[in-house]
């Protein structure tokens, strides 16, 4: 299921079409047993999903989405810390995975910024500033010394293990690899957070290349699955997507429709002052999502570790 970026259909419609088609394809798959989680699942290998950013960020249209939550996760991730205290002021999404010190042991932002001998994220930005044709921009959150391979040392070994970035035709593109993708709980927010990451990196690089634009984001899902406890939710999401034109008005996130210039949301500004970055982002969201929109129900699926 490849997304063709040059399709004549609007790209945001394609994103929703491919997401809900993916859910349906998984539901049609044979049920299997997952030993680690002791639950039944339906799964498919090697799926691909993506979209072209432009100036509008598409949201899944079959459920209520919370962009502020995704942006808060991004701010916390860019900070490169394990401690969850700052993020808990904005969302409880990681609370299931903290240790006795209120830390996420395998926090991928910490790994991007402080492990493996260098700050991968800031080094990547500097490398692209020096050479926009660089094809070696690859950032990993996977610790080969102890993650996986039968070692159950933590409850949250990174699902988004790595990503690469490149600049082609004056657009920054990002390719994300997910070794495991919970398509109900994780995938919508993974796509949203990494899209926001690509955009704030673009904003940072605009300091050197003013005409640079955000381009395509593509996610490779090595193992795309739905847990048995989420089968009915998946069916409801598919049904909601089919009813969109009749019952719901969904507004995508227009990055140009902000009270403060979106281009101020750079990596360095967010790292220096995440609280101000959050205020600016919330203003942008509240300007567009003013409570008058109708959304499908918000499902609260069980988080399965």
PDB file of C-alpha atoms in Angstrom:
ATOM      1  CA  UNK A   1       0.000   0.000   0.000  1.00  0.00           C
ATOM      2  CA  UNK A   2       2.206   2.822  -1.272  1.00  0.00           C
ATOM      3  CA  UNK A   3       1.105   6.442  -1.228  1.00  0.00           C
ATOM      4  CA  UNK A   4       1.740   8.041  -4.596  1.00  0.00           C
ATOM      5  CA  UNK A   5       2.534  11.683  -3.858  1.00  0.00           C
ATOM      6  CA  UNK A   6       1.717  12.763  -7.436  1.00  0.00           C
ATOM      7  CA  UNK A   7      -1.816  11.407  -7.316  1.00  0.00           C
ATOM      8  CA  UNK A   8      -4.478  13.855  -8.584  1.00  0.00           C
ATOM      9  CA  UNK A   9      -6.436  13.377  -5.347  1.00  0.00           C
ATOM     10  CA  UNK A  10      -5.810  15.852  -2.486  1.00  0.00           C
ATOM     11  CA  UNK A  11      -2.951  14.484  -0.390  1.00  0.00           C
ATOM     12  CA  UNK A  12      -4.785  14.840   2.941  1.00  0.00           C
ATOM     13  CA  UNK A  13      -7.629  12.695   1.602  1.00  0.00           C
ATOM     14  CA  UNK A  14      -5.094  10.095   0.521  1.00  0.00           C
ATOM     15  CA  UNK A  15      -3.590  10.023   4.009  1.00  0.00           C
ATOM     16  CA  UNK A  16      -6.953   9.280   5.594  1.00  0.00           C
ATOM     17  CA  UNK A  17      -7.854   6.823   2.852  1.00  0.00           C
ATOM     18  CA  UNK A  18      -4.608   4.916   3.293  1.00  0.00           C
ATOM     19  CA  UNK A  19      -4.791   4.928   7.083  1.00  0.00           C
ATOM     20  CA  UNK A  20      -8.299   3.508   7.187  1.00  0.00           C
ATOM     21  CA  UNK A  21      -7.536   1.090   4.357  1.00  0.00           C
ATOM     22  CA  UNK A  22      -4.593  -0.119   6.428  1.00  0.00           C
ATOM     23  CA  UNK A  23      -6.904  -0.739   9.402  1.00  0.00           C
ATOM     24  CA  UNK A  24      -9.297  -2.689   7.185  1.00  0.00           C
ATOM     25  CA  UNK A  25      -6.474  -4.742   5.673  1.00  0.00           C
ATOM     26  CA  UNK A  26      -5.215  -5.641   9.153  1.00  0.00           C
ATOM     27  CA  UNK A  27      -8.716  -6.586  10.336  1.00  0.00           C
ATOM     28  CA  UNK A  28      -8.986  -8.886   7.316  1.00  0.00           C
ATOM     29  CA  UNK A  29      -5.731 -10.634   8.255  1.00  0.00           C
ATOM     30  CA  UNK A  30      -5.505 -13.932  10.100  1.00  0.00           C
ATOM     31  CA  UNK A  31      -5.465 -13.667  13.884  1.00  0.00           C
ATOM     32  CA  UNK A  32      -2.209 -14.633  15.595  1.00  0.00           C
ATOM     33  CA  UNK A  33      -0.951 -14.848  19.179  1.00  0.00           C
ATOM     34  CA  UNK A  34       1.657 -12.432  20.548  1.00  0.00           C
ATOM     35  CA  UNK A  35       3.640 -14.166  23.265  1.00  0.00           C
ATOM     36  CA  UNK A  36       5.222 -11.120  24.931  1.00  0.00           C
ATOM     37  CA  UNK A  37       1.916  -9.327  25.535  1.00  0.00           C
ATOM     38  CA  UNK A  38      -0.092 -12.549  25.982  1.00  0.00           C
ATOM     39  CA  UNK A  39      -2.828 -11.369  23.650  1.00  0.00           C
ATOM     40  CA  UNK A  40      -4.240 -12.042  20.214  1.00  0.00           C
ATOM     41  CA  UNK A  41      -3.498  -9.613  17.419  1.00  0.00           C
ATOM     42  CA  UNK A  42      -3.993  -9.143  13.713  1.00  0.00           C
ATOM     43  CA  UNK A  43      -0.920  -7.937  11.847  1.00  0.00           C
ATOM     44  CA  UNK A  44       0.620  -7.228   8.458  1.00  0.00           C
ATOM     45  CA  UNK A  45       4.289  -6.782   7.522  1.00  0.00           C
ATOM     46  CA  UNK A  46       6.060  -4.112   5.507  1.00  0.00           C
ATOM     47  CA  UNK A  47       3.415  -1.414   5.092  1.00  0.00           C
ATOM     48  CA  UNK A  48       4.147   2.157   3.991  1.00  0.00           C
ATOM     49  CA  UNK A  49       2.173   5.319   4.728  1.00  0.00           C
ATOM     50  CA  UNK A  50       2.962   8.982   4.205  1.00  0.00           C
ATOM     51  CA  UNK A  51       1.948  12.369   2.899  1.00  0.00           C
ATOM     52  CA  UNK A  52       3.268  15.680   1.621  1.00  0.00           C
ATOM     53  CA  UNK A  53       3.267  18.471   4.209  1.00  0.00           C
ATOM     54  CA  UNK A  54       3.038  21.762   2.328  1.00  0.00           C
ATOM     55  CA  UNK A  55       1.560  24.347   4.697  1.00  0.00           C
ATOM     56  CA  UNK A  56      -1.188  22.114   6.093  1.00  0.00           C
ATOM     57  CA  UNK A  57      -0.818  19.197   8.460  1.00  0.00           C
ATOM     58  CA  UNK A  58      -3.517  16.542   8.006  1.00  0.00           C
ATOM     59  CA  UNK A  59      -5.183  14.896  10.975  1.00  0.00           C
ATOM     60  CA  UNK A  60      -6.871  11.519  11.165  1.00  0.00           C
ATOM     61  CA  UNK A  61     -10.518  12.365  10.460  1.00  0.00           C
ATOM     62  CA  UNK A  62     -12.265   9.447  12.157  1.00  0.00           C
ATOM     63  CA  UNK A  63     -11.445  10.417  15.739  1.00  0.00           C
ATOM     64  CA  UNK A  64     -10.735  13.509  17.751  1.00  0.00           C
ATOM     65  CA  UNK A  65      -7.025  14.330  17.653  1.00  0.00           C
ATOM     66  CA  UNK A  66      -5.003  16.435  20.081  1.00  0.00           C
ATOM     67  CA  UNK A  67      -2.161  18.224  18.260  1.00  0.00           C
ATOM     68  CA  UNK A  68      -1.102  19.955  21.501  1.00  0.00           C
ATOM     69  CA  UNK A  69      -0.306  16.540  22.979  1.00  0.00           C
ATOM     70  CA  UNK A  70       1.888  15.657  20.006  1.00  0.00           C
ATOM     71  CA  UNK A  71       3.668  19.020  20.164  1.00  0.00           C
ATOM     72  CA  UNK A  72       4.280  18.627  23.907  1.00  0.00           C
ATOM     73  CA  UNK A  73       5.818  15.219  23.258  1.00  0.00           C
ATOM     74  CA  UNK A  74       8.019  16.798  20.589  1.00  0.00           C
ATOM     75  CA  UNK A  75       9.198  19.555  22.961  1.00  0.00           C
ATOM     76  CA  UNK A  76      10.042  16.986  25.628  1.00  0.00           C
ATOM     77  CA  UNK A  77      11.824  14.784  23.103  1.00  0.00           C
ATOM     78  CA  UNK A  78      13.917  17.666  21.761  1.00  0.00           C
ATOM     79  CA  UNK A  79      15.000  18.487  25.313  1.00  0.00           C
ATOM     80  CA  UNK A  80      16.785  15.140  25.423  1.00  0.00           C
ATOM     81  CA  UNK A  81      15.820  14.261  28.997  1.00  0.00           C
ATOM     82  CA  UNK A  82      14.543  11.066  30.574  1.00  0.00           C
ATOM     83  CA  UNK A  83      12.692  12.785  33.422  1.00  0.00           C
ATOM     84  CA  UNK A  84       8.984  13.093  32.664  1.00  0.00           C
ATOM     85  CA  UNK A  85       8.120  16.014  34.972  1.00  0.00           C
ATOM     86  CA  UNK A  86       7.864  18.702  32.271  1.00  0.00           C
ATOM     87  CA  UNK A  87       5.781  16.568  29.916  1.00  0.00           C
ATOM     88  CA  UNK A  88       3.394  15.599  32.731  1.00  0.00           C
ATOM     89  CA  UNK A  89       2.290  19.235  32.904  1.00  0.00           C
ATOM     90  CA  UNK A  90       0.769  18.789  29.435  1.00  0.00           C
ATOM     91  CA  UNK A  91      -0.091  15.102  28.997  1.00  0.00           C
ATOM     92  CA  UNK A  92      -0.017  11.788  30.851  1.00  0.00           C
ATOM     93  CA  UNK A  93       0.693   9.786  27.685  1.00  0.00           C
ATOM     94  CA  UNK A  94       4.021   8.379  28.951  1.00  0.00           C
ATOM     95  CA  UNK A  95       3.014   7.764  32.565  1.00  0.00           C
ATOM     96  CA  UNK A  96       2.542   4.038  31.923  1.00  0.00           C
ATOM     97  CA  UNK A  97       6.259   3.705  31.189  1.00  0.00           C
ATOM     98  CA  UNK A  98       8.052   5.561  33.999  1.00  0.00           C
ATOM     99  CA  UNK A  99      10.377   3.940  36.528  1.00  0.00           C
ATOM    100  CA  UNK A 100      10.648   4.682  40.240  1.00  0.00           C
ATOM    101  CA  UNK A 101      12.574   7.887  39.442  1.00  0.00           C
ATOM    102  CA  UNK A 102       9.824   9.217  37.157  1.00  0.00           C
ATOM    103  CA  UNK A 103      12.066   8.590  34.151  1.00  0.00           C
ATOM    104  CA  UNK A 104      11.453   6.866  30.843  1.00  0.00           C
ATOM    105  CA  UNK A 105      14.530   4.656  30.681  1.00  0.00           C
ATOM    106  CA  UNK A 106      14.658   4.317  26.897  1.00  0.00           C
ATOM    107  CA  UNK A 107      13.477   7.858  26.077  1.00  0.00           C
ATOM    108  CA  UNK A 108      14.332   8.338  22.432  1.00  0.00           C
ATOM    109  CA  UNK A 109      15.022  12.057  22.802  1.00  0.00           C
ATOM    110  CA  UNK A 110      17.696  11.250  25.380  1.00  0.00           C
ATOM    111  CA  UNK A 111      19.173   8.781  22.938  1.00  0.00           C
ATOM    112  CA  UNK A 112      19.114  11.267  20.054  1.00  0.00           C
ATOM    113  CA  UNK A 113      20.862  13.940  22.112  1.00  0.00           C
ATOM    114  CA  UNK A 114      23.135  12.179  24.627  1.00  0.00           C
ATOM    115  CA  UNK A 115      23.935   8.588  23.696  1.00  0.00           C
ATOM    116  CA  UNK A 116      26.174   6.900  21.137  1.00  0.00           C
ATOM    117  CA  UNK A 117      28.943   9.449  21.518  1.00  0.00           C
ATOM    118  CA  UNK A 118      27.349  12.579  20.057  1.00  0.00           C
ATOM    119  CA  UNK A 119      24.249  14.767  19.810  1.00  0.00           C
ATOM    120  CA  UNK A 120      22.782  13.161  16.703  1.00  0.00           C
ATOM    121  CA  UNK A 121      20.005  15.706  16.199  1.00  0.00           C
ATOM    122  CA  UNK A 122      21.999  18.936  16.398  1.00  0.00           C
ATOM    123  CA  UNK A 123      24.893  17.347  14.506  1.00  0.00           C
ATOM    124  CA  UNK A 124      22.464  16.363  11.738  1.00  0.00           C
ATOM    125  CA  UNK A 125      21.199  19.941  11.468  1.00  0.00           C
ATOM    126  CA  UNK A 126      24.727  21.305  11.263  1.00  0.00           C
ATOM    127  CA  UNK A 127      25.635  18.708   8.639  1.00  0.00           C
ATOM    128  CA  UNK A 128      22.695  19.780   6.452  1.00  0.00           C
ATOM    129  CA  UNK A 129      23.672  23.427   6.868  1.00  0.00           C
ATOM    130  CA  UNK A 130      27.154  22.605   5.582  1.00  0.00           C
ATOM    131  CA  UNK A 131      26.008  20.254   2.823  1.00  0.00           C
ATOM    132  CA  UNK A 132      22.305  20.196   1.824  1.00  0.00           C
ATOM    133  CA  UNK A 133      23.035  17.257  -0.504  1.00  0.00           C
ATOM    134  CA  UNK A 134      24.200  15.082   2.418  1.00  0.00           C
ATOM    135  CA  UNK A 135      22.718  11.564   2.208  1.00  0.00           C
ATOM    136  CA  UNK A 136      24.074  10.396   5.576  1.00  0.00           C
ATOM    137  CA  UNK A 137      21.572  12.115   7.866  1.00  0.00           C
ATOM    138  CA  UNK A 138      20.438   9.143   9.939  1.00  0.00           C
ATOM    139  CA  UNK A 139      19.356   9.331  13.597  1.00  0.00           C
ATOM    140  CA  UNK A 140      18.879   6.224  15.734  1.00  0.00           C
ATOM    141  CA  UNK A 141      17.061   5.624  19.006  1.00  0.00           C
ATOM    142  CA  UNK A 142      17.937   1.911  19.087  1.00  0.00           C
ATOM    143  CA  UNK A 143      20.612   0.790  21.544  1.00  0.00           C
ATOM    144  CA  UNK A 144      22.237  -2.220  19.942  1.00  0.00           C
ATOM    145  CA  UNK A 145      24.000  -3.091  23.195  1.00  0.00           C
ATOM    146  CA  UNK A 146      20.823  -4.038  25.051  1.00  0.00           C
ATOM    147  CA  UNK A 147      17.587  -3.482  23.098  1.00  0.00           C
ATOM    148  CA  UNK A 148      15.641  -6.410  21.713  1.00  0.00           C
ATOM    149  CA  UNK A 149      17.064  -9.768  20.667  1.00  0.00           C
ATOM    150  CA  UNK A 150      15.145 -11.397  23.519  1.00  0.00           C
ATOM    151  CA  UNK A 151      16.362  -8.968  26.201  1.00  0.00           C
ATOM    152  CA  UNK A 152      13.328  -7.653  28.166  1.00  0.00           C
ATOM    153  CA  UNK A 153      15.175  -4.993  30.144  1.00  0.00           C
ATOM    154  CA  UNK A 154      12.524  -2.240  29.889  1.00  0.00           C
ATOM    155  CA  UNK A 155       8.830  -1.875  29.059  1.00  0.00           C
ATOM    156  CA  UNK A 156       9.302   0.692  26.290  1.00  0.00           C
ATOM    157  CA  UNK A 157      12.025  -0.267  23.844  1.00  0.00           C
ATOM    158  CA  UNK A 158      11.587   2.336  21.071  1.00  0.00           C
ATOM    159  CA  UNK A 159       9.030   1.496  18.381  1.00  0.00           C
ATOM    160  CA  UNK A 160      10.209   4.377  16.132  1.00  0.00           C
ATOM    161  CA  UNK A 161      13.775   3.090  16.007  1.00  0.00           C
ATOM    162  CA  UNK A 162      15.323   5.556  13.554  1.00  0.00           C
ATOM    163  CA  UNK A 163      14.700   8.170  10.903  1.00  0.00           C
ATOM    164  CA  UNK A 164      16.583   9.762   8.042  1.00  0.00           C
ATOM    165  CA  UNK A 165      16.301  13.217   6.483  1.00  0.00           C
ATOM    166  CA  UNK A 166      17.349  14.644   3.146  1.00  0.00           C
ATOM    167  CA  UNK A 167      16.910  17.781   1.066  1.00  0.00           C
ATOM    168  CA  UNK A 168      15.767  17.333  -2.532  1.00  0.00           C
ATOM    169  CA  UNK A 169      14.465  20.152  -4.752  1.00  0.00           C
ATOM    170  CA  UNK A 170      14.566  22.586  -1.844  1.00  0.00           C
ATOM    171  CA  UNK A 171      12.349  20.429   0.372  1.00  0.00           C
ATOM    172  CA  UNK A 172      13.264  18.632   3.577  1.00  0.00           C
ATOM    173  CA  UNK A 173      11.968  15.046   3.654  1.00  0.00           C
ATOM    174  CA  UNK A 174      11.829  12.556   6.514  1.00  0.00           C
ATOM    175  CA  UNK A 175      11.631   8.755   6.429  1.00  0.00           C
ATOM    176  CA  UNK A 176      10.669   7.039   9.680  1.00  0.00           C
ATOM    177  CA  UNK A 177      11.194   3.345  10.455  1.00  0.00           C
ATOM    178  CA  UNK A 178       8.819   1.721  12.944  1.00  0.00           C
ATOM    179  CA  UNK A 179       9.903  -1.781  13.955  1.00  0.00           C
ATOM    180  CA  UNK A 180       6.463  -2.199  15.561  1.00  0.00           C
ATOM    181  CA  UNK A 181       3.378  -0.049  14.978  1.00  0.00           C
ATOM    182  CA  UNK A 182       0.260  -0.126  17.127  1.00  0.00           C
ATOM    183  CA  UNK A 183      -1.965   1.383  14.460  1.00  0.00           C
ATOM    184  CA  UNK A 184      -4.714   2.422  16.893  1.00  0.00           C
ATOM    185  CA  UNK A 185      -2.789   3.943  19.810  1.00  0.00           C
ATOM    186  CA  UNK A 186       0.571   4.852  18.336  1.00  0.00           C
ATOM    187  CA  UNK A 187       0.534   5.422  14.588  1.00  0.00           C
ATOM    188  CA  UNK A 188      -1.680   8.566  14.367  1.00  0.00           C
ATOM    189  CA  UNK A 189       0.487  10.342  16.947  1.00  0.00           C
ATOM    190  CA  UNK A 190       3.765   9.018  15.578  1.00  0.00           C
ATOM    191  CA  UNK A 191       2.881  10.506  12.196  1.00  0.00           C
ATOM    192  CA  UNK A 192       1.817  13.789  13.796  1.00  0.00           C
ATOM    193  CA  UNK A 193       4.855  14.163  16.062  1.00  0.00           C
ATOM    194  CA  UNK A 194       7.423  13.282  13.401  1.00  0.00           C
ATOM    195  CA  UNK A 195       5.700  15.606  10.950  1.00  0.00           C
ATOM    196  CA  UNK A 196       6.041  18.396  13.491  1.00  0.00           C
ATOM    197  CA  UNK A 197       9.682  17.384  13.993  1.00  0.00           C
ATOM    198  CA  UNK A 198      10.331  17.654  10.260  1.00  0.00           C
ATOM    199  CA  UNK A 199       8.689  21.088  10.192  1.00  0.00           C
ATOM    200  CA  UNK A 200      10.677  22.537  13.116  1.00  0.00           C
ATOM    201  CA  UNK A 201      13.901  21.171  11.616  1.00  0.00           C
ATOM    202  CA  UNK A 202      12.897  22.878   8.348  1.00  0.00           C
ATOM    203  CA  UNK A 203      12.378  26.108  10.287  1.00  0.00           C
ATOM    204  CA  UNK A 204      15.844  25.734  11.816  1.00  0.00           C
ATOM    205  CA  UNK A 205      17.456  25.160   8.431  1.00  0.00           C
ATOM    206  CA  UNK A 206      15.641  28.185   6.995  1.00  0.00           C
ATOM    207  CA  UNK A 207      18.066  30.319   8.968  1.00  0.00           C
ATOM    208  CA  UNK A 208      20.601  29.174   6.347  1.00  0.00           C
ATOM    209  CA  UNK A 209      18.243  28.404   3.448  1.00  0.00           C
ATOM    210  CA  UNK A 210      15.284  30.857   3.610  1.00  0.00           C
ATOM    211  CA  UNK A 211      13.385  29.193   0.757  1.00  0.00           C
ATOM    212  CA  UNK A 212      13.443  25.678   2.206  1.00  0.00           C
ATOM    213  CA  UNK A 213      10.036  23.989   2.552  1.00  0.00           C
ATOM    214  CA  UNK A 214       8.818  20.884   4.409  1.00  0.00           C
ATOM    215  CA  UNK A 215       8.387  18.031   1.957  1.00  0.00           C
ATOM    216  CA  UNK A 216       7.294  14.404   2.311  1.00  0.00           C
ATOM    217  CA  UNK A 217       7.093  12.255   5.412  1.00  0.00           C
ATOM    218  CA  UNK A 218       7.057   8.494   4.892  1.00  0.00           C
ATOM    219  CA  UNK A 219       6.700   5.834   7.580  1.00  0.00           C
ATOM    220  CA  UNK A 220       7.808   2.254   6.999  1.00  0.00           C
ATOM    221  CA  UNK A 221       5.857  -0.085   9.283  1.00  0.00           C
ATOM    222  CA  UNK A 222       7.757  -3.324   9.706  1.00  0.00           C
ATOM    223  CA  UNK A 223       4.971  -4.863  11.820  1.00  0.00           C
ATOM    224  CA  UNK A 224       1.609  -3.055  11.654  1.00  0.00           C
ATOM    225  CA  UNK A 225      -0.891  -4.531  14.093  1.00  0.00           C
ATOM    226  CA  UNK A 226      -4.184  -4.179  15.950  1.00  0.00           C
ATOM    227  CA  UNK A 227      -4.689  -5.780  19.356  1.00  0.00           C
ATOM    228  CA  UNK A 228      -7.767  -7.917  19.980  1.00  0.00           C
ATOM    229  CA  UNK A 229      -8.987  -5.356  22.538  1.00  0.00           C
ATOM    230  CA  UNK A 230      -8.980  -2.704  19.775  1.00  0.00           C
ATOM    231  CA  UNK A 231     -10.819  -4.573  16.988  1.00  0.00           C
ATOM    232  CA  UNK A 232     -14.114  -2.787  17.660  1.00  0.00           C
ATOM    233  CA  UNK A 233     -12.398   0.596  17.869  1.00  0.00           C
ATOM    234  CA  UNK A 234     -10.792  -0.025  14.478  1.00  0.00           C
ATOM    235  CA  UNK A 235     -14.192  -0.915  13.001  1.00  0.00           C
ATOM    236  CA  UNK A 236     -15.701   2.269  14.460  1.00  0.00           C
ATOM    237  CA  UNK A 237     -12.890   4.397  13.018  1.00  0.00           C
ATOM    238  CA  UNK A 238     -13.468   2.927   9.576  1.00  0.00           C
ATOM    239  CA  UNK A 239     -17.219   3.551   9.883  1.00  0.00           C
ATOM    240  CA  UNK A 240     -16.601   7.152  11.031  1.00  0.00           C
ATOM    241  CA  UNK A 241     -14.308   7.786   8.073  1.00  0.00           C
ATOM    242  CA  UNK A 242     -17.069   6.681   5.709  1.00  0.00           C
ATOM    243  CA  UNK A 243     -19.532   9.054   7.368  1.00  0.00           C
ATOM    244  CA  UNK A 244     -17.279  12.099   7.410  1.00  0.00           C
ATOM    245  CA  UNK A 245     -19.093  14.100   4.756  1.00  0.00           C
ATOM    246  CA  UNK A 246     -22.455  13.668   6.457  1.00  0.00           C
ATOM    247  CA  UNK A 247     -21.906  14.188  10.147  1.00  0.00           C
ATOM    248  CA  UNK A 248     -18.559  15.781  10.931  1.00  0.00           C
ATOM    249  CA  UNK A 249     -16.571  18.867  10.033  1.00  0.00           C
ATOM    250  CA  UNK A 250     -12.848  18.185  10.381  1.00  0.00           C
ATOM    251  CA  UNK A 251     -10.312  20.956  10.079  1.00  0.00           C
ATOM    252  CA  UNK A 252      -6.694  20.139   9.328  1.00  0.00           C
ATOM    253  CA  UNK A 253      -3.919  22.153  10.949  1.00  0.00           C
ATOM    254  CA  UNK A 254      -3.049  25.161   8.780  1.00  0.00           C
ATOM    255  CA  UNK A 255       0.444  26.300   9.744  1.00  0.00           C
ATOM    256  CA  UNK A 256      -0.112  29.669   8.071  1.00  0.00           C
ATOM    257  CA  UNK A 257      -3.174  30.403  10.196  1.00  0.00           C
ATOM    258  CA  UNK A 258      -1.342  31.288  13.414  1.00  0.00           C
ATOM    259  CA  UNK A 259      -1.305  34.489  15.433  1.00  0.00           C
ATOM    260  CA  UNK A 260       2.504  34.254  15.718  1.00  0.00           C
ATOM    261  CA  UNK A 261       4.703  33.235  12.787  1.00  0.00           C
ATOM    262  CA  UNK A 262       5.056  29.459  12.719  1.00  0.00           C
ATOM    263  CA  UNK A 263       8.621  29.894  11.465  1.00  0.00           C
ATOM    264  CA  UNK A 264       9.660  30.929  14.980  1.00  0.00           C
ATOM    265  CA  UNK A 265       9.121  27.321  16.058  1.00  0.00           C
ATOM    266  CA  UNK A 266      12.697  26.213  15.440  1.00  0.00           C
ATOM    267  CA  UNK A 267      14.572  23.378  17.125  1.00  0.00           C
ATOM    268  CA  UNK A 268      16.870  25.778  18.986  1.00  0.00           C
ATOM    269  CA  UNK A 269      13.997  28.013  20.168  1.00  0.00           C
ATOM    270  CA  UNK A 270      12.032  25.012  21.449  1.00  0.00           C
ATOM    271  CA  UNK A 271      15.048  23.596  23.298  1.00  0.00           C
ATOM    272  CA  UNK A 272      15.820  26.997  24.829  1.00  0.00           C
ATOM    273  CA  UNK A 273      12.247  27.766  25.932  1.00  0.00           C
ATOM    274  CA  UNK A 274       9.735  24.911  25.592  1.00  0.00           C
ATOM    275  CA  UNK A 275       7.143  26.729  27.707  1.00  0.00           C
ATOM    276  CA  UNK A 276       6.967  29.669  25.284  1.00  0.00           C
ATOM    277  CA  UNK A 277       6.896  27.243  22.357  1.00  0.00           C
ATOM    278  CA  UNK A 278       3.882  25.530  23.927  1.00  0.00           C
ATOM    279  CA  UNK A 279       2.070  28.844  24.472  1.00  0.00           C
ATOM    280  CA  UNK A 280       2.638  29.798  20.834  1.00  0.00           C
ATOM    281  CA  UNK A 281       1.434  26.414  19.605  1.00  0.00           C
ATOM    282  CA  UNK A 282      -1.670  26.471  21.792  1.00  0.00           C
ATOM    283  CA  UNK A 283      -2.541  29.925  20.453  1.00  0.00           C
ATOM    284  CA  UNK A 284      -2.244  28.535  16.933  1.00  0.00           C
ATOM    285  CA  UNK A 285      -4.488  25.576  17.791  1.00  0.00           C
ATOM    286  CA  UNK A 286      -7.113  27.599  19.650  1.00  0.00           C
ATOM    287  CA  UNK A 287      -7.306  30.025  16.741  1.00  0.00           C
ATOM    288  CA  UNK A 288      -8.308  27.156  14.444  1.00  0.00           C
ATOM    289  CA  UNK A 289     -10.101  24.714  16.756  1.00  0.00           C
ATOM    290  CA  UNK A 290     -12.440  27.058  18.604  1.00  0.00           C
ATOM    291  CA  UNK A 291     -14.892  24.479  19.894  1.00  0.00           C
ATOM    292  CA  UNK A 292     -17.365  25.008  17.053  1.00  0.00           C
ATOM    293  CA  UNK A 293     -16.124  22.018  15.072  1.00  0.00           C
ATOM    294  CA  UNK A 294     -17.813  18.644  15.278  1.00  0.00           C
ATOM    295  CA  UNK A 295     -15.531  15.675  15.799  1.00  0.00           C
ATOM    296  CA  UNK A 296     -16.061  11.917  15.875  1.00  0.00           C
ATOM    297  CA  UNK A 297     -15.846  10.315  19.324  1.00  0.00           C
ATOM    298  CA  UNK A 298     -12.501  10.129  21.071  1.00  0.00           C
ATOM    299  CA  UNK A 299     -11.678   6.530  21.862  1.00  0.00           C
ATOM    300  CA  UNK A 300      -9.453   5.710  24.795  1.00  0.00           C
ATOM    301  CA  UNK A 301      -7.943   2.363  23.857  1.00  0.00           C
ATOM    302  CA  UNK A 302      -6.096   0.307  26.424  1.00  0.00           C
ATOM    303  CA  UNK A 303      -2.316   0.792  26.305  1.00  0.00           C
ATOM    304  CA  UNK A 304      -0.745  -2.649  25.953  1.00  0.00           C
ATOM    305  CA  UNK A 305       2.904  -2.734  26.986  1.00  0.00           C
TER     306      UNK A 305
END
